[in-house]
Coordinates of C-alpha atoms in Angstrom, one line a residue:
D1 CA -7.9 -16.1 -15.8
S2 CA -5.2 -18.1 -16.8
L3 CA -5.6 -21.5 -18.7
I4 CA -2.7 -24.0 -17.2
F5 CA -2.6 -26.5 -20.2
K6 CA 0.7 -28.5 -19.0
D7 CA 3.1 -27.5 -16.1
G8 CA 5.3 -25.2 -17.3
H9 CA 3.3 -23.6 -19.8
Q10 CA 0.5 -21.0 -19.2
F11 CA -1.6 -18.8 -21.1
L12 CA -2.2 -15.1 -19.6
F13 CA -3.7 -11.8 -20.3
C14 CA -1.6 -9.4 -19.7
G15 CA -2.9 -5.7 -19.1
E16 CA -6.0 -4.3 -21.3
D17 CA -4.4 -4.8 -24.4
A18 CA -2.4 -8.0 -24.5
I19 CA -2.1 -12.0 -24.4
C20 CA 0.5 -13.7 -23.5
I21 CA 2.2 -17.5 -24.4
I22 CA 4.6 -18.9 -21.5
G23 CA 6.5 -21.9 -22.3
Q24 CA 9.8 -23.5 -20.8
M25 CA 12.1 -20.9 -22.9
F26 CA 10.2 -17.9 -23.5
I27 CA 7.2 -15.5 -22.7
L28 CA 5.6 -14.9 -26.2
L29 CA 3.0 -11.2 -25.4
I30 CA 1.0 -10.5 -28.4
N31 CA -0.6 -7.4 -28.5
T32 CA -3.8 -6.0 -30.0
F33 CA -1.7 -4.7 -33.3
E34 CA -0.7 -8.3 -34.0
K35 CA 3.1 -7.2 -32.7
T36 CA 4.9 -10.0 -31.0
I37 CA 7.9 -9.4 -28.2
D38 CA 9.6 -12.6 -26.4
Y39 CA 10.9 -12.7 -23.4
K40 CA 13.7 -15.4 -22.7
I41 CA 13.4 -16.7 -19.4
N42 CA 16.1 -19.7 -19.4
E43 CA 19.7 -18.2 -19.0
I44 CA 21.1 -21.3 -19.5
E45 CA 22.9 -21.2 -22.7
D46 CA 22.4 -24.6 -23.6
V47 CA 21.1 -26.0 -27.6
N48 CA 19.2 -29.4 -26.0
A49 CA 15.6 -28.5 -25.3
P50 CA 14.9 -28.6 -21.4
P51 CA 13.7 -31.5 -19.8
E52 CA 9.7 -31.7 -20.1
D53 CA 9.2 -31.8 -16.1
F54 CA 11.0 -28.6 -15.5
Y55 CA 10.2 -25.1 -15.9
F56 CA 11.4 -21.5 -15.3
C57 CA 8.6 -19.8 -13.9
K58 CA 5.2 -18.7 -12.7
C59 CA 3.3 -15.9 -14.3
I60 CA 0.4 -13.8 -12.8
S61 CA -1.6 -11.9 -14.2
E62 CA -1.9 -8.0 -13.5
I63 CA -4.4 -4.9 -14.5
D64 CA -1.3 -3.5 -16.2
G65 CA 0.9 -6.0 -17.3
L66 CA 2.2 -9.4 -16.0
R67 CA 4.3 -10.2 -13.3
F68 CA 7.0 -13.3 -12.9
L69 CA 8.8 -15.3 -10.7
T70 CA 11.7 -16.9 -10.7
N71 CA 14.7 -18.4 -9.0
K72 CA 16.7 -14.4 -10.0
G73 CA 13.9 -13.2 -8.3
I74 CA 10.8 -11.1 -9.2
F75 CA 9.9 -9.2 -12.7
F76 CA 7.3 -7.0 -13.2
I77 CA 6.3 -6.6 -17.3
K78 CA 4.0 -3.7 -18.2
K79 CA 3.2 -1.4 -21.1
V80 CA 5.0 2.1 -20.9
P81 CA 2.1 5.0 -20.4
S82 CA 2.1 7.3 -22.8
E83 CA 3.0 10.5 -20.3
L84 CA 6.1 8.6 -19.3
Y85 CA 6.7 7.7 -23.4
E86 CA 6.5 11.7 -24.8
I87 CA 9.2 12.5 -21.9
C88 CA 11.6 9.5 -23.2
F89 CA 11.3 9.6 -26.6
P90 CA 14.2 12.4 -27.9
T91 CA 12.3 14.1 -31.1
N92 CA 9.2 14.6 -29.2
K93 CA 7.6 17.7 -28.9
T94 CA 4.9 17.4 -26.5
P95 CA 3.9 20.0 -24.2
S96 CA 5.0 17.5 -21.1
K97 CA 8.9 17.0 -22.9
K98 CA 9.1 21.1 -23.3
L99 CA 8.2 21.3 -19.9
L100 CA 11.2 19.2 -18.6
N101 CA 13.3 20.9 -21.3
A102 CA 12.6 24.0 -19.9
Y103 CA 13.0 23.6 -16.9
N104 CA 16.6 21.7 -17.7
S105 CA 17.5 25.4 -19.3
T106 CA 16.6 26.9 -16.0
L107 CA 19.1 24.4 -14.4
T108 CA 21.8 24.4 -16.6
K109 CA 21.4 28.5 -17.1
Q110 CA 20.6 28.0 -21.3
G111 CA 18.5 29.3 -23.1
N112 CA 15.6 31.1 -22.2
S113 CA 12.8 28.9 -20.2
E114 CA 10.3 31.7 -19.5
M115 CA 10.0 32.2 -23.3
E116 CA 9.6 28.2 -23.7
I117 CA 7.0 28.2 -20.8
R118 CA 5.0 31.0 -22.6
E119 CA 5.0 28.9 -25.8
I120 CA 3.1 26.1 -24.2
S121 CA 1.2 28.3 -21.7
S122 CA -2.4 27.0 -23.0
E123 CA -1.4 23.5 -22.2
L124 CA 0.9 24.3 -19.4
S125 CA -1.9 22.4 -16.7
S126 CA -1.9 18.8 -18.8
A127 CA 1.7 19.6 -19.4
I128 CA 2.6 19.3 -15.3
N129 CA -0.1 16.2 -15.4
N130 CA 2.1 14.2 -17.7
L131 CA 4.7 14.8 -15.9
Q132 CA 3.1 14.0 -12.7
L133 CA 2.1 10.9 -13.9
A134 CA 5.5 10.0 -15.7
A135 CA 6.8 10.1 -12.3
A136 CA 4.5 7.8 -10.5
N137 CA 5.4 4.9 -13.4
I138 CA 8.6 5.0 -12.3
Y139 CA 9.7 2.2 -9.8
W140 CA 12.4 1.7 -7.6
L141 CA 14.0 0.3 -4.5
D142 CA 16.1 1.4 -1.9
K143 CA 18.7 -1.1 -2.8
D144 CA 19.1 -0.8 -5.7
I145 CA 23.1 -0.2 -6.6
F146 CA 22.7 2.8 -9.0
K147 CA 20.0 5.6 -8.4
E148 CA 19.1 6.6 -11.5
K149 CA 15.3 5.2 -11.4
K150 CA 15.0 7.5 -7.7
N151 CA 16.8 10.9 -8.8
I152 CA 15.0 10.9 -12.4
Q153 CA 11.6 10.4 -10.4
L154 CA 12.6 13.3 -7.9
Y155 CA 14.1 15.3 -11.4
I156 CA 10.4 15.2 -12.9
L157 CA 8.8 15.9 -10.1
N158 CA 10.4 19.1 -10.0
A159 CA 9.8 20.1 -13.3
A160 CA 6.4 19.6 -12.8
Q161 CA 6.9 21.9 -9.5
F162 CA 8.3 23.9 -12.0
G163 CA 5.6 24.3 -13.8
K164 CA 3.5 25.2 -11.3
S165 CA 4.8 28.2 -10.6
F166 CA 3.8 29.8 -13.5
I167 CA 0.1 28.7 -13.3
G168 CA -2.9 30.5 -11.6
K169 CA -5.4 28.7 -9.3
D170 CA -8.2 29.4 -11.8
D171 CA -6.6 27.4 -14.8
F172 CA -4.9 24.5 -12.8
N173 CA -6.1 22.3 -9.7
F174 CA -3.6 22.3 -7.0
N175 CA -5.5 19.7 -4.9
K176 CA -5.3 17.5 -7.3
F177 CA -1.4 18.3 -7.4
V178 CA -0.9 17.3 -3.7
E179 CA -3.0 14.2 -4.2
I180 CA -0.8 12.3 -7.1
C181 CA 2.2 13.5 -4.4
K182 CA 1.1 11.9 -1.8
D183 CA 0.0 8.5 -4.2
I184 CA 3.8 8.7 -5.2
R185 CA 5.2 9.1 -1.7
I186 CA 2.7 6.0 -0.7
I187 CA 3.4 3.7 -2.9
N188 CA 6.6 4.5 -2.5
N189 CA 7.1 3.6 1.1
L190 CA 5.1 0.5 0.6
R191 CA 7.5 -0.5 -2.5
N192 CA 10.8 0.1 0.3
H193 CA 9.4 -1.5 3.7
A194 CA 12.3 -2.9 5.3
T195 CA 10.6 -6.0 5.7
K196 CA 7.7 -6.5 4.7
C197 CA 7.4 -4.6 1.3
R198 CA 4.9 -4.3 -1.6
L199 CA 5.5 -4.5 -4.9
I200 CA 2.6 -2.3 -6.4
T201 CA 2.5 -0.6 -9.6
F202 CA 0.5 2.9 -9.8
N203 CA -2.2 1.8 -11.7
E204 CA -2.3 -1.1 -8.8
Y205 CA -2.8 1.4 -6.1
K206 CA -5.3 3.5 -8.2
K207 CA -7.7 0.7 -8.3
I208 CA -7.9 -0.4 -4.3
N209 CA -9.5 1.1 -1.5
Q210 CA -7.6 3.4 0.3
K211 CA -9.1 1.8 3.2
D212 CA -8.7 -1.6 1.9
L213 CA -5.2 -0.6 1.4
I214 CA -5.2 -0.6 5.0
K215 CA -6.5 -3.9 5.7
K216 CA -4.3 -5.4 3.2
L217 CA -0.9 -3.9 5.6
L218 CA -3.0 -4.9 8.8
K219 CA -3.3 -8.7 7.3
Q220 CA 0.2 -8.6 6.3
Q221 CA 0.8 -7.4 10.1
N222 CA 2.5 -4.2 9.1
Y223 CA 1.4 -2.3 11.6
S224 CA 3.6 0.3 11.5
L225 CA 3.0 1.4 8.0
A226 CA -0.4 1.0 8.0
S227 CA -0.2 3.6 10.9
E228 CA 1.6 5.9 8.9
I229 CA -0.4 5.8 5.9
S230 CA -3.2 6.4 7.8
N231 CA -1.9 9.3 9.5
Y232 CA -1.0 10.9 6.3
L233 CA -4.4 9.7 5.1
D234 CA -5.8 11.7 7.8
Y235 CA -8.1 8.8 8.6
N236 CA -9.0 7.2 12.4
N237 CA -6.1 4.8 12.7
K238 CA -8.0 3.2 15.3
R239 CA -8.1 0.3 13.6
V240 CA -4.6 0.1 13.0
Y241 CA -4.1 0.0 16.9
Q242 CA -6.5 -2.3 17.6
S243 CA -5.5 -4.5 15.8
Y244 CA -1.8 -4.1 16.8
A245 CA -3.1 -5.2 20.7
I246 CA -4.6 -8.0 19.2
S247 CA -2.0 -9.4 17.7
N248 CA 0.4 -8.7 20.9
I249 CA -2.3 -9.9 23.4
K250 CA -2.0 -13.4 21.1
R251 CA 1.9 -13.7 21.0
L252 CA 1.9 -13.6 25.4
P253 CA 3.1 -17.4 26.1
Q254 CA 0.4 -19.8 27.5
N255 CA 0.8 -19.6 30.6
C256 CA 2.3 -16.3 31.4
T257 CA 2.2 -14.6 34.1
V258 CA -0.2 -11.2 35.8
S259 CA 3.2 -9.0 35.8
Q260 CA 3.9 -9.8 32.1
Q261 CA 0.3 -9.3 31.1
E262 CA 0.7 -6.3 33.4
K263 CA 3.5 -5.3 31.3
L264 CA 2.2 -5.1 28.1
Y265 CA -1.1 -3.4 29.0
N266 CA 1.3 -0.8 30.0
E267 CA 3.1 -0.6 26.9
L268 CA -0.2 -0.9 25.0
K269 CA -1.8 2.0 27.1
S270 CA 0.9 4.5 26.1
K271 CA 1.2 3.9 22.9
F272 CA -3.1 4.2 22.7
Q273 CA -2.0 8.3 23.7
G274 CA -4.1 11.1 21.4
V275 CA -6.1 7.8 19.2
Q276 CA -9.9 8.6 19.3
N277 CA -12.2 6.1 19.3
I278 CA -10.0 3.0 20.4
S279 CA -12.8 0.0 21.0
Y280 CA -11.5 -1.3 24.5
I281 CA -14.4 -3.8 24.5
K282 CA -13.3 -5.6 21.5
I283 CA -9.5 -5.8 22.3
A284 CA -10.8 -7.0 25.8
K285 CA -13.1 -9.8 24.0
K286 CA -10.2 -11.2 21.9
A287 CA -7.9 -11.5 25.4
F288 CA -10.4 -13.1 27.0
K289 CA -10.9 -15.5 23.8
Y290 CA -7.2 -16.2 24.2
E291 CA -7.6 -16.2 27.8
K292 CA -5.3 -13.9 29.1
Y293 CA -7.7 -12.9 31.3
E294 CA -6.0 -10.0 33.7
I295 CA -5.5 -7.8 30.5
G296 CA -8.6 -8.5 28.9
L297 CA -10.2 -7.2 32.6
K298 CA -7.8 -4.3 32.6
F299 CA -8.6 -3.5 28.7
L300 CA -12.5 -4.1 29.9
D301 CA -12.4 -1.9 32.9
S302 CA -10.5 1.3 29.7
E303 CA -14.3 0.8 28.7
K304 CA -16.4 4.0 28.8
S305 CA -19.5 2.5 27.5
I306 CA -21.1 0.5 30.9
L307 CA -23.8 -1.2 28.8
T308 CA -21.0 -2.8 26.7
K309 CA -19.2 -3.6 29.6
I310 CA -22.2 -5.0 32.3
P311 CA -23.1 -8.4 29.7
Q312 CA -18.9 -9.5 29.6
Y313 CA -18.8 -8.6 33.7
I314 CA -22.1 -11.5 33.8
K315 CA -20.0 -13.9 30.8
L316 CA -17.1 -13.8 33.5
K317 CA -19.4 -14.1 36.2
K318 CA -17.9 -10.9 38.1
W319 CA -21.6 -10.3 39.8
D320 CA -21.1 -7.5 42.0
K321 CA -19.0 -5.0 39.3
A322 CA -22.3 -5.9 37.0
L323 CA -24.2 -5.0 39.8
E324 CA -22.2 -2.1 40.6
L325 CA -22.2 -0.7 36.8
A326 CA -26.1 -1.1 36.5
L327 CA -26.7 0.5 40.2
E328 CA -24.3 3.5 37.9
T329 CA -27.2 3.8 35.2
F330 CA -29.8 4.6 37.7
D331 CA -32.1 2.6 35.0
N332 CA -34.3 0.2 36.5
N333 CA -35.1 -2.1 33.6
I334 CA -30.9 -2.1 33.3
L335 CA -31.3 -3.2 37.1
N336 CA -33.6 -5.7 37.0
A337 CA -31.7 -7.1 34.1
V338 CA -28.9 -8.3 35.5
L339 CA -30.3 -9.3 38.5
E340 CA -32.6 -11.7 37.0

């Protein structure tokens, strides 16, 4: 939680092991080692202090860092994960750094990569995992002028893949490797969506239930990405299509014609091909709520469950249709209920 004690000033937690004080000129971070890091948020070179009622940014605490928003853009301060630090520090001799060097030896044809791999054979599994986690904590955007971060992430993942070819299935969790690759691909897609990007970090993504992620995308009306991720994760994407249909029905003009509703119905039905267990009754109810009766009746007719359709036809005073369906059930109790 934040304690805002003055306009333009904040006191916040930053991740799990640091706090920060935000003023009009600086963000000050204090960690558990009693070290302070400062970030200058005022880019104006002026010896005079800014006016009392002026402030430069808004900061938001997140699970793994501090996001701050200014008129220059959105920025994120987070602790560099140990897996990434290990391979970046020049003199480090960790297994993951050695694996990265072995991969580089293969590319440059210098040194003996197989000998380097044998030196870390007992720690090869953790080295591969650490390289993957290092890559997962590198973030890039397609719109960046320079593509270094994207290329570095791919380079590190290729090094992890290289190490994987030297290890047996009894010594390594290949399923976990695939899952982390999936995570990275999803995060990259979330961050680089053309119109509705989500600037999410790896730790934030791992804290979100994947079904909750789909819900968030639907609230954002990002149906294309929600559908793509649902398919990628082998989820039934019926909810995505239902939400997409309801959103399109809601956007129909209030005085829309029957032909407009029929056209939208045909477009939506064509998109539903191959999607299992779509609730047409749910779409129909929403259409009736928005007073789009023609398309609502078409979706109601598409519903397979007779017992869910009958109450809707009664509510719409479509007596003949309700009786017809009741007769199809060959159930006297249902027929009597409809007659009453």
